[in-house]
Short mmCIF file of N, CA and C and ligand atoms in Angstrom, two decimals:
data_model
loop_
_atom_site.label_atom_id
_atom_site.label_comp_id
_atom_site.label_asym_id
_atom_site.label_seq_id
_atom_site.Cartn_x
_atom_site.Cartn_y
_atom_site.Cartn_z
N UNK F 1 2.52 -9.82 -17.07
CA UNK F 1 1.94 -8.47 -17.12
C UNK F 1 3.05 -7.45 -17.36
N UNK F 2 2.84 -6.35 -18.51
CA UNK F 2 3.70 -5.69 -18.37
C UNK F 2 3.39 -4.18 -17.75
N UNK F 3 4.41 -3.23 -17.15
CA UNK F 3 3.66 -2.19 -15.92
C UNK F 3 3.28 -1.07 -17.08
N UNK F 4 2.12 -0.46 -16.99
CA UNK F 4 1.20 0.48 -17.52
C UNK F 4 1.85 1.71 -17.69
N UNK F 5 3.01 1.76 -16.93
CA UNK F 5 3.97 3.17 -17.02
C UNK F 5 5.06 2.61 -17.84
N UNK F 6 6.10 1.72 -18.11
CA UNK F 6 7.09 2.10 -18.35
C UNK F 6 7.10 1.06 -19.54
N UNK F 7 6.45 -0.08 -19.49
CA UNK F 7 5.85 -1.47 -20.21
C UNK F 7 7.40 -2.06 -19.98
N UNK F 8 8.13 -2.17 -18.84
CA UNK F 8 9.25 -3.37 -18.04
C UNK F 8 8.19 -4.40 -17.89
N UNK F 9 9.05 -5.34 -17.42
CA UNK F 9 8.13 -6.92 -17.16
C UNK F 9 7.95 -6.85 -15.31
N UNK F 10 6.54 -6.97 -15.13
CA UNK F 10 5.88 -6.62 -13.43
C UNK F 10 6.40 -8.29 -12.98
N UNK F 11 7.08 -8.31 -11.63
CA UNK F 11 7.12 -9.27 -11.34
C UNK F 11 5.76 -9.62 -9.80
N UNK F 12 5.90 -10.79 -9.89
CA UNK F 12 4.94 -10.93 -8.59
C UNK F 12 6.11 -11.13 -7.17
N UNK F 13 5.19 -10.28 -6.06
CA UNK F 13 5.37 -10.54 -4.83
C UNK F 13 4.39 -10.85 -3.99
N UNK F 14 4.83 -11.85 -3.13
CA UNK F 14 3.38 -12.41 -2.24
C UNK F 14 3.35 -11.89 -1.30
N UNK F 15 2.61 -11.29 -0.42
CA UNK F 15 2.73 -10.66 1.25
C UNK F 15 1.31 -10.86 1.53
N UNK F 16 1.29 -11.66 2.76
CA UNK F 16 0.49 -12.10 3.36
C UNK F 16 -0.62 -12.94 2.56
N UNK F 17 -0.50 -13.87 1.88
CA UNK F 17 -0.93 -14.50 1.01
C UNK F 17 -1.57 -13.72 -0.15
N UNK F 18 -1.13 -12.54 -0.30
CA UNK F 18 -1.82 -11.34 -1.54
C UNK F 18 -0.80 -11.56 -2.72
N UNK F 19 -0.84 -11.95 -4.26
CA UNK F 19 0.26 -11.77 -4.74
C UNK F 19 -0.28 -10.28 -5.53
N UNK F 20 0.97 -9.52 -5.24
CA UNK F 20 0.76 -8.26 -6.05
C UNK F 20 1.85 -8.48 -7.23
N UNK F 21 1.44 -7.49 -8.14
CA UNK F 21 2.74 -6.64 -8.95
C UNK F 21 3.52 -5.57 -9.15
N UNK F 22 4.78 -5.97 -8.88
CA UNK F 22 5.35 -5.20 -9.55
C UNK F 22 6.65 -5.08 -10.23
N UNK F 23 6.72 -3.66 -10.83
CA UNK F 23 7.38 -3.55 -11.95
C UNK F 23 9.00 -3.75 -11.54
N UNK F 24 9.43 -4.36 -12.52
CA UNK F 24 11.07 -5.01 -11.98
C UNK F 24 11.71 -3.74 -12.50
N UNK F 25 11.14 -2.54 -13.06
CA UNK F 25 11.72 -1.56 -13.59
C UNK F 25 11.90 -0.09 -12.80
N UNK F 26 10.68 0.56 -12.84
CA UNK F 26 10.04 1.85 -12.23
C UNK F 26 9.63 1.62 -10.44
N UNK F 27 9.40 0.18 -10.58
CA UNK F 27 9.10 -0.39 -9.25
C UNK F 27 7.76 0.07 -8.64
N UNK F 28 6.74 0.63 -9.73
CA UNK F 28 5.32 0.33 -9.58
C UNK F 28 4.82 -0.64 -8.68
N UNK F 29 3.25 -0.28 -8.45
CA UNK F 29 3.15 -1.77 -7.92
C UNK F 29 1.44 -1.97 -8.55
N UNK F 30 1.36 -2.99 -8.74
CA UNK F 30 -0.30 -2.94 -9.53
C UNK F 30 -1.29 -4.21 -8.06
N UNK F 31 -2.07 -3.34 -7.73
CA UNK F 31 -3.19 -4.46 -7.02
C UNK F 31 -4.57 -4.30 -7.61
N UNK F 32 -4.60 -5.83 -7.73
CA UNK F 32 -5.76 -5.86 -8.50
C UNK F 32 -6.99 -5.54 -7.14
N UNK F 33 -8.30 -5.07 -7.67
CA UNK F 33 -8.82 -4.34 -6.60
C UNK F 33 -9.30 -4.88 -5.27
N UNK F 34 -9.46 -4.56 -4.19
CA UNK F 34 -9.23 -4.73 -2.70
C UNK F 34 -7.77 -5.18 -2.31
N UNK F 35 -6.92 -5.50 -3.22
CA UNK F 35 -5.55 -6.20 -2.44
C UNK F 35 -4.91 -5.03 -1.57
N UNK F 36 -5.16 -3.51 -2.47
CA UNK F 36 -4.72 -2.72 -1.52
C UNK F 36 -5.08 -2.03 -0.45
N UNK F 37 -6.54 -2.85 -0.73
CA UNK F 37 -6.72 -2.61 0.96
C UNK F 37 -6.55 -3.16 2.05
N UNK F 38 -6.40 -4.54 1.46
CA UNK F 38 -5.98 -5.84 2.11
C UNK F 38 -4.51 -5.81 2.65
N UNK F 39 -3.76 -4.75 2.36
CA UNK F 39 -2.47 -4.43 2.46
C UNK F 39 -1.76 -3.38 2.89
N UNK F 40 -2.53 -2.56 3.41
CA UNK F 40 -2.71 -1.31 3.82
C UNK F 40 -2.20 -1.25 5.47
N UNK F 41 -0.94 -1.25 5.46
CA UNK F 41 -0.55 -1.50 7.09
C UNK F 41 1.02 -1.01 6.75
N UNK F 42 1.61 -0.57 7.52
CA UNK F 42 3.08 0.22 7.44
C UNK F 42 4.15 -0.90 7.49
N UNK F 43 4.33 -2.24 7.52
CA UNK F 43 5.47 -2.64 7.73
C UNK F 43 5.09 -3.43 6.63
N UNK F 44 4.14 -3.49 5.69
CA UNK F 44 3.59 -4.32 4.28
C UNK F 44 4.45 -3.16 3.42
N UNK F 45 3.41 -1.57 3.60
CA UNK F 45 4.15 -1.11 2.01
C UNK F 45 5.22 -0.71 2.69
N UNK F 46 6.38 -0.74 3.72
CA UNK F 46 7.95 -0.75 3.92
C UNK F 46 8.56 -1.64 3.14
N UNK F 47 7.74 -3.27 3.32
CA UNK F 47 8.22 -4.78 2.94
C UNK F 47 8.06 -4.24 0.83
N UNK F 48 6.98 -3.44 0.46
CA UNK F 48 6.70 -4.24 -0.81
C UNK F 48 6.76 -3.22 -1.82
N UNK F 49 6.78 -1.43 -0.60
CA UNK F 49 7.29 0.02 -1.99
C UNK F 49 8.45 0.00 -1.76
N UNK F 50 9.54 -0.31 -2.44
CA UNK F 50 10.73 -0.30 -2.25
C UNK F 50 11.61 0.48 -3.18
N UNK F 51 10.86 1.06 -4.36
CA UNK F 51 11.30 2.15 -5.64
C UNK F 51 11.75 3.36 -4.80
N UNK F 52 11.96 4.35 -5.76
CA UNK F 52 12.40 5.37 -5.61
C UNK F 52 11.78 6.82 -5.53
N UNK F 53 11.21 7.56 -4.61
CA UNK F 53 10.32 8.19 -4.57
C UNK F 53 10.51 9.01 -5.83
N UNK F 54 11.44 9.41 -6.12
CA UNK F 54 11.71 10.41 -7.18
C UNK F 54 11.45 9.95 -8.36
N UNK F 55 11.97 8.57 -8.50
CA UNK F 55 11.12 8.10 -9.87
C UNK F 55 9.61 8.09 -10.19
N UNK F 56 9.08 7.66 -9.10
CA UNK F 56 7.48 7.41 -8.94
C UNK F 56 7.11 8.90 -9.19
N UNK F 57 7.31 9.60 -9.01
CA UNK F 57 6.98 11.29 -8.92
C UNK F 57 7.30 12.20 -10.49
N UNK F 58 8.16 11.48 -11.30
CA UNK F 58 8.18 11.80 -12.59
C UNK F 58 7.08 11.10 -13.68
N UNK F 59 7.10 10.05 -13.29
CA UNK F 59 6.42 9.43 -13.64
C UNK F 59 4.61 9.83 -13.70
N UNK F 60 4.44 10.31 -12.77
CA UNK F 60 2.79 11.30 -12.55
C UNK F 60 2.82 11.98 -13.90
N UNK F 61 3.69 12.32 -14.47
CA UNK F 61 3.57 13.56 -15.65
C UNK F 61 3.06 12.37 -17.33
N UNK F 62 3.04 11.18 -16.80
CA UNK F 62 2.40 10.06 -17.79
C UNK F 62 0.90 10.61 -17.70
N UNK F 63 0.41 10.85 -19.13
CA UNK F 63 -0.89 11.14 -19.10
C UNK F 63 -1.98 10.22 -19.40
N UNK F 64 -1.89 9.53 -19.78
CA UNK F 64 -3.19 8.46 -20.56
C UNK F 64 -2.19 6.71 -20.11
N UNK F 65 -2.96 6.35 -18.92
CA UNK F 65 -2.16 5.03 -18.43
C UNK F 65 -3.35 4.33 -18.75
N UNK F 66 -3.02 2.68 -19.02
CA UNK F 66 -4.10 2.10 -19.46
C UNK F 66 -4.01 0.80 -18.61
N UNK F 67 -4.98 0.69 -17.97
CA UNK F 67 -5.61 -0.65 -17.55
C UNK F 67 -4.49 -2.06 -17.49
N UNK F 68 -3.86 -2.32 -17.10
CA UNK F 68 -2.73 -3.75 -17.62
C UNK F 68 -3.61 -4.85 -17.69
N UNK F 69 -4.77 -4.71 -17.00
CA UNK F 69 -6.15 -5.86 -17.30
C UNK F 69 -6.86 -5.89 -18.92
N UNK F 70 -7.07 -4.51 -18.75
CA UNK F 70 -8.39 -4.63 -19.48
C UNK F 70 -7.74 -4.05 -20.90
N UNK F 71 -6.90 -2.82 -20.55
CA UNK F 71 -5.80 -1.88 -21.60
C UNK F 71 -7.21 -0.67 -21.69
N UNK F 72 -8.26 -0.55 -20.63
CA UNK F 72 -8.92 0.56 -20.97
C UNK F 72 -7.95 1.96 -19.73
N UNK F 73 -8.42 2.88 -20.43
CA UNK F 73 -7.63 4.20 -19.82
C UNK F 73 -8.31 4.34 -18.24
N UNK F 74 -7.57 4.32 -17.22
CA UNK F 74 -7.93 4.54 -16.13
C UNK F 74 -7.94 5.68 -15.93
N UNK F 75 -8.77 6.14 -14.65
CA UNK F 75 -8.96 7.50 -13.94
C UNK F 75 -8.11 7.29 -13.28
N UNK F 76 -7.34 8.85 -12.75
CA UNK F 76 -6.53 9.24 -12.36
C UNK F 76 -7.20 10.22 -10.91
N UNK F 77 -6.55 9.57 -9.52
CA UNK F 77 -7.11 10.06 -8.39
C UNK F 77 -5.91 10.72 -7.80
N UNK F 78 -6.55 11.42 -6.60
CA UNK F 78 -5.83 11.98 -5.78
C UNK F 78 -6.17 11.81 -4.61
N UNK F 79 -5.18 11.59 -3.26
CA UNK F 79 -5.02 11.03 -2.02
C UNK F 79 -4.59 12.57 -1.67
N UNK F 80 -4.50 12.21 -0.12
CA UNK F 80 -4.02 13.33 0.95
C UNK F 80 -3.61 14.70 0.28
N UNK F 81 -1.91 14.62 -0.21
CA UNK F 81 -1.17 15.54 -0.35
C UNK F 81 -1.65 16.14 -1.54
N UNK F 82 -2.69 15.69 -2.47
CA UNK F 82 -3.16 16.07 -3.76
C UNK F 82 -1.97 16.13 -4.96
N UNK F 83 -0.95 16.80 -5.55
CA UNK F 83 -0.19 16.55 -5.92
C UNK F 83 1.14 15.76 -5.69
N UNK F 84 1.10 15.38 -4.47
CA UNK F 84 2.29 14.79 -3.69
C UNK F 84 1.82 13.42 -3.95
N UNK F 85 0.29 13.11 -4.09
CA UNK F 85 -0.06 11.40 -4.22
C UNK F 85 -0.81 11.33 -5.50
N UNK F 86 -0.30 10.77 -6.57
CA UNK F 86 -1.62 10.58 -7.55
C UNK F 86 -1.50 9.27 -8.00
N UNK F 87 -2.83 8.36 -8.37
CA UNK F 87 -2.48 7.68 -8.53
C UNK F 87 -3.51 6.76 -9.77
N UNK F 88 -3.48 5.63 -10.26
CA UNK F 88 -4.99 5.66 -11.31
C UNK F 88 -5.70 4.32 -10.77
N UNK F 89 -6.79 4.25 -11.47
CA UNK F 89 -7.58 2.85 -10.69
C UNK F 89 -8.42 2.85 -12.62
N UNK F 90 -8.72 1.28 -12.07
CA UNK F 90 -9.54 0.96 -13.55
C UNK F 90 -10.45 0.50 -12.29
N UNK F 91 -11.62 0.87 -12.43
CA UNK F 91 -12.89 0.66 -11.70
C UNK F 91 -13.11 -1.14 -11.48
N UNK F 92 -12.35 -1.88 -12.64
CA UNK F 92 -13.06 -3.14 -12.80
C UNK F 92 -11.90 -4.04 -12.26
N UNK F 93 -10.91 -3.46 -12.33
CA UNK F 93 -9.32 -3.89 -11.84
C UNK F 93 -8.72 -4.19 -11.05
N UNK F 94 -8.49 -2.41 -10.43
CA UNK F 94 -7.43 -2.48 -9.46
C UNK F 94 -6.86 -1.26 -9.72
N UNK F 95 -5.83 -1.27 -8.88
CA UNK F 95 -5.31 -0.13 -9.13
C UNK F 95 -3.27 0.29 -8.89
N UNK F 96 -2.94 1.32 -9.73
CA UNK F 96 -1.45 1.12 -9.65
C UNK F 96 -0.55 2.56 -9.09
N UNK F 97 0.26 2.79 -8.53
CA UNK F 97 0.85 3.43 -7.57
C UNK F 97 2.21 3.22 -8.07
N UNK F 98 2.45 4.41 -8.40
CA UNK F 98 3.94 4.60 -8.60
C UNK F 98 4.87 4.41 -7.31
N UNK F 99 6.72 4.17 -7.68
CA UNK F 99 7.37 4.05 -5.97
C UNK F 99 6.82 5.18 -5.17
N UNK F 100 6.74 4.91 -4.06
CA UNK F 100 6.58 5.81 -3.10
C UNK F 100 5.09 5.99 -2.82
N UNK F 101 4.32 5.45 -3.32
CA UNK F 101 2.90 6.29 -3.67
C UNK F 101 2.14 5.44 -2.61
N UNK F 102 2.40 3.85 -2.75
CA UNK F 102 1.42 3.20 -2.19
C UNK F 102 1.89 3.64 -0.47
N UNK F 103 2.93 3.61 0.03
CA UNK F 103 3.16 4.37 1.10
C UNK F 103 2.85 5.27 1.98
N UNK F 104 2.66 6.48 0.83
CA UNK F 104 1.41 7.65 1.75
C UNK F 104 0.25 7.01 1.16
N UNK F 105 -0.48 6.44 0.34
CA UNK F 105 -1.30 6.10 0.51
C UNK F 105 -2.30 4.96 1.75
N UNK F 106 -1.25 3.96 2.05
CA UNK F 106 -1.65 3.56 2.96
C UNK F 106 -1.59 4.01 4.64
N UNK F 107 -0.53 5.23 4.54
CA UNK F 107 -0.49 5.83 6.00
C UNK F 107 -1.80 6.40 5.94
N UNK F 108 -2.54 6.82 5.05
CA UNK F 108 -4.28 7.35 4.87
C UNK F 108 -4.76 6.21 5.29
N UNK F 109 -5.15 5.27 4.61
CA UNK F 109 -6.08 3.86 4.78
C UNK F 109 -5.80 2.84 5.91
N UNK F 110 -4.93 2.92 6.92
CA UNK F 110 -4.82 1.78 8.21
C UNK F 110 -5.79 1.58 8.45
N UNK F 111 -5.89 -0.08 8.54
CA UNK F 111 -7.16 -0.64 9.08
C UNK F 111 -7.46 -0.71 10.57
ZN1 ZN D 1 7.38 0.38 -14.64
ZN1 ZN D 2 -9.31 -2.73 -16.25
#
């Protein structure tokens, strides 16, 4: 798979028998859909966002990201901080989170 932002090669990581992706580049992370909810606990995205907040945050200014499944254009959401979290989902997919992103996102979602 290559990552929907930067097209580097996504590598896989396994945590807790979930394999996610991500990007060996930008350090994205792509879950295909429920993994990130399945993953949604503070010492997971410590273990698995490990990018650079500042990169992940330039990166938002990418306008038209496409699907790494399907290559259709995903919607683009917003969490808590509204500009501080954005992030896109392909309805049929999953969804991908720049560094830093899945982080506040999951301090929202604890199970
Ligand atoms: Zn990338
Ligand atoms: Zn898709």
């Amino acid at each position: 798979m290559l990552c929907p932002k930067c097209d580097a090669k996504m590598e896989e990581v396994t945590c807790e028998d979930v394999v996610i992706d991500r990007c060996s580049a930008c350090k994205g992370i792509w879950f295909d859909s429920g993994e990130a909810e399945t993953l949604s606990k503070k010492w997971i995205a410590e273990f698995i966002d490990t990018g650079d907040t500042e990169v992940g945050r330039k990166l938002d200014a990418l306008d038209t990201i496409s699907c790494p499944r399907c290559g259709e254009t995903m919607r683009r959401f917003f969490d808590i901080d509204g500009i501080q979290l954005q992030f896109e989902k392909c309805d049929g997919h999953g969804q991908f989170f720049d560094a830093g992103e899945f982080t506040l996102w999951a301090e929202n979602h604890y199970l």
